[in-house]
CSV table of C-alpha atoms in Angstrom, one decimal:
chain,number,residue,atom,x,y,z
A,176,UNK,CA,45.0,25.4,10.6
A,177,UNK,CA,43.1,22.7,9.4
A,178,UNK,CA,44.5,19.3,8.9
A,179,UNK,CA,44.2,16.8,6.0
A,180,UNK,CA,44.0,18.4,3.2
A,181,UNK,CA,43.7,17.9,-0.3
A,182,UNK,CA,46.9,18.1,-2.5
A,183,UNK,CA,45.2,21.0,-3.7
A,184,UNK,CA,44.8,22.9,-0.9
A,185,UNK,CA,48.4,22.1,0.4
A,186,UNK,CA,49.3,23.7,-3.3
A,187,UNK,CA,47.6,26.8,-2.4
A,188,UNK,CA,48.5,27.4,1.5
A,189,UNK,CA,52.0,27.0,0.2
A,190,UNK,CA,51.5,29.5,-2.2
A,191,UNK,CA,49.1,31.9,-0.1
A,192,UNK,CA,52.5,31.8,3.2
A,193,UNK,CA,54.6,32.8,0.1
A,194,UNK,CA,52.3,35.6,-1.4
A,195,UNK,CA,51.7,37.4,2.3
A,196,UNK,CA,55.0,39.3,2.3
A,197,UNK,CA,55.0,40.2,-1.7
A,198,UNK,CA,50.9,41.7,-1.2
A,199,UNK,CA,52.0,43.7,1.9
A,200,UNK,CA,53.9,45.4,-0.4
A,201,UNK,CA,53.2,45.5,-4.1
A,202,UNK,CA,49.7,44.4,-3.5
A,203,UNK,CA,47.4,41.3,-4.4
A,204,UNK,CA,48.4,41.2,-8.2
A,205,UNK,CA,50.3,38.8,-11.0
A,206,UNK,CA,53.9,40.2,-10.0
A,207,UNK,CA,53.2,39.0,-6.2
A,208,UNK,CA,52.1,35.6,-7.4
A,209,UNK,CA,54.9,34.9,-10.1
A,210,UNK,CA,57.4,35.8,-7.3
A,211,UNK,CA,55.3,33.6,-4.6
A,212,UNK,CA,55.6,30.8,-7.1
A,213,UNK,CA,59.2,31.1,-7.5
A,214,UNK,CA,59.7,31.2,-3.8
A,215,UNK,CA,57.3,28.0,-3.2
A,216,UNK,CA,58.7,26.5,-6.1
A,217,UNK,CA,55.6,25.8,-8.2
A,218,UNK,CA,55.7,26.2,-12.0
A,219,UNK,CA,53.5,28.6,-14.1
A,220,UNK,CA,51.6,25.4,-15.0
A,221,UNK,CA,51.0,24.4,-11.4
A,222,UNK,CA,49.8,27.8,-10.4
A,223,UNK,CA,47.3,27.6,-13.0
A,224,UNK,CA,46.4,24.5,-12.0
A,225,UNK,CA,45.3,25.6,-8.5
A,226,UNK,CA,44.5,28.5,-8.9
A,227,UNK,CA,42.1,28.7,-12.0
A,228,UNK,CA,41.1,32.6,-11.1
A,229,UNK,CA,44.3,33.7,-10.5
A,230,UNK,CA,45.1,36.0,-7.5
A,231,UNK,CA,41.7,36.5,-6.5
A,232,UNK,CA,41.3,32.7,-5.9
A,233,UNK,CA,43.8,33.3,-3.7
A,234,UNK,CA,42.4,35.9,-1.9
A,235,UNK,CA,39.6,34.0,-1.3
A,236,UNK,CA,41.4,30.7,0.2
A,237,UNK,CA,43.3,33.1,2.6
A,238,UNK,CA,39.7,34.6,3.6
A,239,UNK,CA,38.4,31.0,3.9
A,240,UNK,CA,41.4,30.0,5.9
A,241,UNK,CA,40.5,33.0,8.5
A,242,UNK,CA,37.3,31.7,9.0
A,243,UNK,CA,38.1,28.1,9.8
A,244,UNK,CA,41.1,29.9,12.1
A,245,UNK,CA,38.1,32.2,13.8
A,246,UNK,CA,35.9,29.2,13.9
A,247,UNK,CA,38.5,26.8,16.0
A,248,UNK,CA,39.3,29.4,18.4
A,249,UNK,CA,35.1,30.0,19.2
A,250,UNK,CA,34.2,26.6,19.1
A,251,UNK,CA,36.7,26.3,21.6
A,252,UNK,CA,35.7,28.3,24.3
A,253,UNK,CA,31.7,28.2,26.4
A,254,UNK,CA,29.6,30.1,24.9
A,255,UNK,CA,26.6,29.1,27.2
A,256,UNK,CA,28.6,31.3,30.1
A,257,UNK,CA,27.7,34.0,27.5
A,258,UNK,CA,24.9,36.3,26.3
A,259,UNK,CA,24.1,36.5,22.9
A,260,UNK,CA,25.3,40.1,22.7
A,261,UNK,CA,28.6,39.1,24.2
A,262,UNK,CA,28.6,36.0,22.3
A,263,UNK,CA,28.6,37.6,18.5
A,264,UNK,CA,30.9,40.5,20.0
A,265,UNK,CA,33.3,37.8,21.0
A,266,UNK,CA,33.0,35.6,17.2
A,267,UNK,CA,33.3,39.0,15.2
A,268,UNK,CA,36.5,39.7,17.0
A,269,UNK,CA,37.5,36.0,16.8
A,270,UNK,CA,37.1,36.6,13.1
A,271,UNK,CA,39.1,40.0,13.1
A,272,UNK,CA,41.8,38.6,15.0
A,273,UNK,CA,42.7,36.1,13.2
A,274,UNK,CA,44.1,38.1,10.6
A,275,UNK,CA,47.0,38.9,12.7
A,276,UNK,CA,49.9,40.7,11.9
A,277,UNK,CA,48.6,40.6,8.5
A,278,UNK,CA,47.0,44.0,8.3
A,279,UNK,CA,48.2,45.7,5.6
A,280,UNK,CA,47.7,42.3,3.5
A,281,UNK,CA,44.4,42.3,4.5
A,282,UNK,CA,44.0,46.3,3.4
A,283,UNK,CA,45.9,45.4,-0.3
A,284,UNK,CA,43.6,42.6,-0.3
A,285,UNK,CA,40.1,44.9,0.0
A,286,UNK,CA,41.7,47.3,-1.9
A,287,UNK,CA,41.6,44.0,-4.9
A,288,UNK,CA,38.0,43.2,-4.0
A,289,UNK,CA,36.7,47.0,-5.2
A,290,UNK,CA,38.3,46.3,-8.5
A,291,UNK,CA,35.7,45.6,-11.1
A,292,UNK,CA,37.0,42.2,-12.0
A,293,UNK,CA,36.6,40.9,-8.7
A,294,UNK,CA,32.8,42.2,-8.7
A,295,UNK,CA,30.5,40.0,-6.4
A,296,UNK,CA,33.5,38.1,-4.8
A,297,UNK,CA,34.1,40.2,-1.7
A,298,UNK,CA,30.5,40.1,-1.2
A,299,UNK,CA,30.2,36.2,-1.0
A,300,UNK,CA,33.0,36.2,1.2
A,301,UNK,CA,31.7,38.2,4.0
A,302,UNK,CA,28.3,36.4,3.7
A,303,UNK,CA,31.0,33.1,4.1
A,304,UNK,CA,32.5,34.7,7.0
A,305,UNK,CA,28.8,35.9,8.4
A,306,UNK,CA,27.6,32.1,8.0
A,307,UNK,CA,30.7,30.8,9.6
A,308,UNK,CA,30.1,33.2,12.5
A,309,UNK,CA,26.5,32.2,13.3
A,310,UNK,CA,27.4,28.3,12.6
A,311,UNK,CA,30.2,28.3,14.9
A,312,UNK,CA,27.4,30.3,17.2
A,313,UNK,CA,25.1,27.2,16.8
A,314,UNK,CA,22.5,29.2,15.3
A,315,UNK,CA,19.3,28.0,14.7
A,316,UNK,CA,17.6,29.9,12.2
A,317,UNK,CA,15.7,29.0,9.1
A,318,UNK,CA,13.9,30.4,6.3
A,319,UNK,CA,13.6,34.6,6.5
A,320,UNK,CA,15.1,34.3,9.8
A,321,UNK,CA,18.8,32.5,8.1
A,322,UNK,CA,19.2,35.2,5.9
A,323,UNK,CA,18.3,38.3,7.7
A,324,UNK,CA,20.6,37.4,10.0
A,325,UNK,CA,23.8,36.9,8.0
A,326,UNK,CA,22.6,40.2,5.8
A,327,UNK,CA,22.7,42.0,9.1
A,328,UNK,CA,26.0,40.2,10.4
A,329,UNK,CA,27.9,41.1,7.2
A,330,UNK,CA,26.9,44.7,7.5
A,331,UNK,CA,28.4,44.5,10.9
A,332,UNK,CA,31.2,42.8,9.9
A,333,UNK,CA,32.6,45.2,6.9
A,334,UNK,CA,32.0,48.2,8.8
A,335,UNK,CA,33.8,46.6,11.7
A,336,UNK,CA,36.6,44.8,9.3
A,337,UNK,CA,37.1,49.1,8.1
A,338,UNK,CA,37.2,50.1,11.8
A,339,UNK,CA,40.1,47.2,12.9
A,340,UNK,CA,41.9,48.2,9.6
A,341,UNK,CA,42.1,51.9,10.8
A,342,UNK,CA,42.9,51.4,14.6
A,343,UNK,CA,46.8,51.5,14.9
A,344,UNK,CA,47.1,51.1,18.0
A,345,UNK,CA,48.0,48.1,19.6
A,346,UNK,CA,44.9,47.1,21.7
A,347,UNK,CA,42.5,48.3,18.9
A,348,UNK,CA,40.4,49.9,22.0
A,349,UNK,CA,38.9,52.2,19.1
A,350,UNK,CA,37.8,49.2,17.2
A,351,UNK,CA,36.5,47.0,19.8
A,352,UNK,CA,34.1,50.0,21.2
A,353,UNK,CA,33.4,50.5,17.1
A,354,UNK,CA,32.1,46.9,17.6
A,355,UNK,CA,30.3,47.0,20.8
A,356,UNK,CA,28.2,50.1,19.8
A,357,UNK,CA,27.6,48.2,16.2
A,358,UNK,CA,26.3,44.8,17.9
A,359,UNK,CA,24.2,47.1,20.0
A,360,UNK,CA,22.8,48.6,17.4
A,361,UNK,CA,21.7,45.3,16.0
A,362,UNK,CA,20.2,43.9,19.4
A,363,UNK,CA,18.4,46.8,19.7
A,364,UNK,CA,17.0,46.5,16.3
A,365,UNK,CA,16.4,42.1,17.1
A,366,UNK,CA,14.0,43.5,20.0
A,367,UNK,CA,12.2,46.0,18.7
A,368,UNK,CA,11.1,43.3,15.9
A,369,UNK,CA,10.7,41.0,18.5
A,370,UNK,CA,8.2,43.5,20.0
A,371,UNK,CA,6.4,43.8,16.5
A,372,UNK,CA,5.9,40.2,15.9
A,373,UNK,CA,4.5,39.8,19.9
A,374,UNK,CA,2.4,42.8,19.1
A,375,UNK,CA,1.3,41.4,15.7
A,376,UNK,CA,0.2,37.9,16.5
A,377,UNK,CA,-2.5,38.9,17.8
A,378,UNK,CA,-3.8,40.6,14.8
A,379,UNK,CA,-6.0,39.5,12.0
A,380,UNK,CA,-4.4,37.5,9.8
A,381,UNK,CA,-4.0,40.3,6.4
A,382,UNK,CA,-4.2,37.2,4.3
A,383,UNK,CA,-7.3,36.2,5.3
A,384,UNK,CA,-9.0,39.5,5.6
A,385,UNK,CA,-8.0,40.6,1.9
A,386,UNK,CA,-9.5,37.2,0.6
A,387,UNK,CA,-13.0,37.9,3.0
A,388,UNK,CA,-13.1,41.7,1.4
A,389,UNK,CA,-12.7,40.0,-2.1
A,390,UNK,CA,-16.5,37.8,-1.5
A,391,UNK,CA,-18.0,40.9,1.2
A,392,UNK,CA,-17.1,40.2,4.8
A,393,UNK,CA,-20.5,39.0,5.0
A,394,UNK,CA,-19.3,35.7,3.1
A,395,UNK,CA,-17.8,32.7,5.8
């Protein structure tokens, strides 16, 4: 994991190593993070401290914690020996992998996300894992193109993240096909709009056209 950190975040990776055993059980909740405290040895003040939003803050440092795991282990290997297909196959599982033995922690933990309190919070963190992804990719995007992508990466992503979840076995064959067929789908879909836009440059521009029809087309 990351080095040099803030007092802060050495507060709350002490706590989140503590919680991981507690939430695979009795789930991500107050009871798992009073006994986490006690067994990091952190006062109720301290707790507060570091972790203003309680469990869920917690939830999301772990998921924060995946990505920069995910994140070392792609930026490690050559991804110009790769296709872009087998490149985003390879970061999604990166990111899936990383969770580890930690599976049913990982199921409590999206089980916490669907609860009304934590409303828009799973949501930002896939778009934070979808970001990491394409950064880590070297991604290049801007403007409509940024944003479409990580939209479309995060749908991948929590359909996949379901998918690894539900594969017991222990070389999640089901779940890495899941993915396969998922990125294909997408790649499919990036060509056929890169076919559109080919098709469409050479069009009149509609802009233009609506603002001639406004004068006659007879105007210049």
């Amino acid at each position: 994991m990351t080095t040099n950190r803030t007092r802060a975040d050495t507060a709350r990776l002490a706590l989140l190593e503590a919680i991981l055993p507690h939430a695979a059980f009795d789930g991500w909740n107050e009871a798992s993070l009073a006994a986490a405290a006690k067994d990091a040895g952190m006062s109720t003040g301290e707790v507060q401290l570091y972790l203003t939003g309680g469990v869920l803050d917690l939830i999301g440092f772990w998921s924060l914690e995946l990505d920069r795991q995910a994140r070392d282990s792609i930026e490690e290997v050559d991804l110009a020996a790769m296709k872009v297909r087998e490149r985003v196959t390879f970061a999604v599982r990166q990111r899936l992998e990383a969770i580890g033995p930690d599976e049913e922690v990982a199921r409590k933990a999206r089980a916490r996300l669907l609860l009304p309190d934590a409303a828009g919070l799973g949501a930002k963190l896939v778009w934070n894992t979808s970001d990491m992804i394409w950064r880590a990719l070297g991604d290049p995007s801007t403007d409509f193109n940024f944003y479409t992508k990580r939209m479309t990466l995060s749908a991948v992503y929590t359909s996949s993240l379901s998918a690894w979840l539900a594969d017991m076995s222990g070389d999640k064959a089901e779940a890495a096909a899941f993915l396969d067929r998922r990125i294909g789908n997408v790649m499919q879909f990036e060509k056929v709009k890169a076919q559109v836009r080919k098709a469409a440059s050479g069009l009149p521009d509609p802009a233009g056209l609506l603002a001639k029809l406004r004068y006659g087309l007879g105007r210049s």
